[in-house]
């Protein structure tokens, strides 16, 4: 079954019917936001059933739109948490990506600023590597980007998108070896992005990220994960009672090849490993349950089919 | 930036310079300093790296004295100060406490201060300087320049006074001829430091 990421927006009235429908069709609701009278559902649904959901949602004035970033966790790396970089442009970019369905985490480097003095420490590197994709928000000067970027990318194993003040061609020229995505003309600025030109730039950031993630999905489809992360999320939600007491907005965060579970590692890692997926298959057999560098969370890395020979 | 007589950003990278022009504009506007600055020249060279901001301010308001915001009434045993506005109350009280001692200062209500002192001269009290706006204004200006400059330039030299100010910053040790560079930048604006 081919699940595609979508966003459903509608009124709170009878939205539970839509949730039930998605589950009955074999889809998964990844996140639910209730904003006053509005509901936003981010879900993975079977591709062929989108018209069906749309037709049922129509009398409820709900609409369903494809949003390719649902089910991904993206690191937005800003060079520091000083006023020079926050809230614009870092928060503007993070918020815009979030609106398109991704779960974003902002990583403020402790010593990312400057040219010669820029550094990336091991904790930052490991936290970034726990995501599906990283976008580096660099500054305005070509000279500085060229000089500092090799230091910032050291040890990063996930796809990289960079944005900076110089135009796209210049960025492509100065970054060596090349990274996966480039967005030009989004460097350091200190005003809110609200003009249409600036919003177009943010759209460009989203489309570049989408393009890179599509490539990654295609790569993954050659050797898919042994179990879909969304399905594993469902299993955890059903079988681990304590997850419902977690106050984070997303107690279980879905990634492309795994999950972040916001429960303490020492207590719950053995519990998660023993969960049964289907028949005799346990989570521990199809995934690595490892401690996350983010707080005391648990990271579940689902092994690909080629390693386990199991497909749930 | 129309209110500013002279505003230039000098940078070997054109795109970067244009961004910094916008950044400087936004920051000065956000900090309410656009009306204070008369001329501003910013020089950034990311290759060294070096940031130099030089500027000239408009004529700033002078020192605020008691007579500017209060009526003073001298009697035999006491002096009564009736305040027109409360803005400078805190610094004024501090000065009076230091001068006459806390036990001699009374405040029957928000807008009245009574000094229990004999033989005080009216003129002497009226002329007490309470607040110098230039000091905080220049500090705000230097702070705004630090917000404009690229982050991480922690080695700084700054100067302000006599309607002129400058900030030089780098992440490395400042070049030895830094004063010379600053003078050059002032010369570009048609000013001398």
mmCIF file of C-alpha atoms in Angstrom, chain B residues 40-128:
data_model
loop_
_atom_site.group_PDB
_atom_site.id
_atom_site.type_symbol
_atom_site.label_atom_id
_atom_site.label_comp_id
_atom_site.label_asym_id
_atom_site.label_seq_id
_atom_site.Cartn_x
_atom_site.Cartn_y
_atom_site.Cartn_z
ATOM 1 C CA UNK B 40 26.795 56.956 8.862
ATOM 2 C CA UNK B 41 29.501 55.094 7.026
ATOM 3 C CA UNK B 42 29.855 51.351 7.465
ATOM 4 C CA UNK B 43 32.862 49.484 6.154
ATOM 5 C CA UNK B 44 32.941 45.697 6.168
ATOM 6 C CA UNK B 45 35.711 43.545 4.792
ATOM 7 C CA UNK B 46 34.994 39.864 5.443
ATOM 8 C CA UNK B 47 38.427 38.891 4.136
ATOM 9 C CA UNK B 48 40.413 40.463 7.009
ATOM 10 C CA UNK B 49 37.743 40.348 8.723
ATOM 11 C CA UNK B 50 37.013 43.894 9.876
ATOM 12 C CA UNK B 51 33.910 45.944 10.618
ATOM 13 C CA UNK B 52 34.124 49.712 10.970
ATOM 14 C CA UNK B 53 31.100 51.891 11.654
ATOM 15 C CA UNK B 54 31.679 55.632 11.822
ATOM 16 C CA UNK B 55 28.989 58.220 12.285
ATOM 17 C CA UNK B 56 27.983 61.735 13.141
ATOM 18 C CA UNK B 57 24.935 62.511 15.239
ATOM 19 C CA UNK B 58 22.549 65.416 15.053
ATOM 20 C CA UNK B 59 22.624 68.081 17.737
ATOM 21 C CA UNK B 60 21.549 66.285 20.863
ATOM 22 C CA UNK B 61 19.358 67.712 23.628
ATOM 23 C CA UNK B 62 21.359 69.183 26.495
ATOM 24 C CA UNK B 63 21.593 68.268 30.159
ATOM 25 C CA UNK B 64 18.279 68.233 32.008
ATOM 26 C CA UNK B 65 18.296 70.440 35.146
ATOM 27 C CA UNK B 66 15.692 70.696 37.899
ATOM 28 C CA UNK B 67 14.233 73.905 36.532
ATOM 29 C CA UNK B 68 13.389 72.165 33.250
ATOM 30 C CA UNK B 69 10.742 69.972 34.811
ATOM 31 C CA UNK B 70 9.930 71.384 38.277
ATOM 32 C CA UNK B 71 9.087 74.549 40.215
ATOM 33 C CA UNK B 72 11.279 75.308 43.191
ATOM 34 C CA UNK B 73 9.933 77.316 46.115
ATOM 35 C CA UNK B 74 12.468 78.344 48.786
ATOM 36 C CA UNK B 75 11.164 79.192 52.261
ATOM 37 C CA UNK B 76 13.046 79.839 55.482
ATOM 38 C CA UNK B 77 13.011 76.343 56.900
ATOM 39 C CA UNK B 78 12.410 74.254 53.840
ATOM 40 C CA UNK B 79 12.548 74.022 50.047
ATOM 41 C CA UNK B 80 9.534 72.638 48.133
ATOM 42 C CA UNK B 81 10.015 71.127 44.687
ATOM 43 C CA UNK B 82 6.822 70.625 42.654
ATOM 44 C CA UNK B 83 7.399 68.244 39.782
ATOM 45 C CA UNK B 84 5.746 68.742 36.428
ATOM 46 C CA UNK B 85 6.510 65.204 35.286
ATOM 47 C CA UNK B 86 7.760 62.089 36.967
ATOM 48 C CA UNK B 87 10.271 60.997 34.317
ATOM 49 C CA UNK B 88 13.311 62.244 36.206
ATOM 50 C CA UNK B 89 12.051 61.602 39.739
ATOM 51 C CA UNK B 90 14.282 58.614 40.447
ATOM 52 C CA UNK B 91 17.606 60.207 39.429
ATOM 53 C CA UNK B 92 16.583 63.463 41.163
ATOM 54 C CA UNK B 93 15.870 61.733 44.471
ATOM 55 C CA UNK B 94 19.187 59.955 44.282
ATOM 56 C CA UNK B 95 21.014 63.240 43.817
ATOM 57 C CA UNK B 96 19.120 64.971 46.634
ATOM 58 C CA UNK B 97 19.703 62.065 49.027
ATOM 59 C CA UNK B 98 23.399 62.237 48.292
ATOM 60 C CA UNK B 99 23.510 65.990 48.789
ATOM 61 C CA UNK B 100 21.299 66.537 51.832
ATOM 62 C CA UNK B 101 20.948 63.097 53.411
ATOM 63 C CA UNK B 102 17.897 60.838 53.303
ATOM 64 C CA UNK B 103 16.495 62.074 56.628
ATOM 65 C CA UNK B 104 16.084 65.593 55.269
ATOM 66 C CA UNK B 105 14.143 64.664 52.152
ATOM 67 C CA UNK B 106 10.408 64.124 52.378
ATOM 68 C CA UNK B 107 7.948 63.132 49.719
ATOM 69 C CA UNK B 108 4.394 63.966 50.829
ATOM 70 C CA UNK B 109 3.034 62.862 47.436
ATOM 71 C CA UNK B 110 4.208 61.740 44.008
ATOM 72 C CA UNK B 111 4.696 65.229 42.646
ATOM 73 C CA UNK B 112 6.195 66.989 45.662
ATOM 74 C CA UNK B 113 9.579 66.818 47.328
ATOM 75 C CA UNK B 114 10.340 68.783 50.486
ATOM 76 C CA UNK B 115 13.918 69.425 51.569
ATOM 77 C CA UNK B 116 14.273 70.393 55.245
ATOM 78 C CA UNK B 117 17.251 72.640 54.935
ATOM 79 C CA UNK B 118 18.006 76.191 56.000
ATOM 80 C CA UNK B 119 19.598 78.860 53.861
ATOM 81 C CA UNK B 120 19.345 77.082 50.557
ATOM 82 C CA UNK B 121 19.698 79.235 47.453
ATOM 83 C CA UNK B 122 17.002 79.065 44.807
ATOM 84 C CA UNK B 123 19.355 79.326 41.864
ATOM 85 C CA UNK B 124 21.713 76.736 43.248
ATOM 86 C CA UNK B 125 18.951 74.148 43.494
ATOM 87 C CA UNK B 126 17.346 74.958 40.154
ATOM 88 C CA UNK B 127 20.653 74.413 38.371
ATOM 89 C CA UNK B 128 21.343 70.930 39.684
#
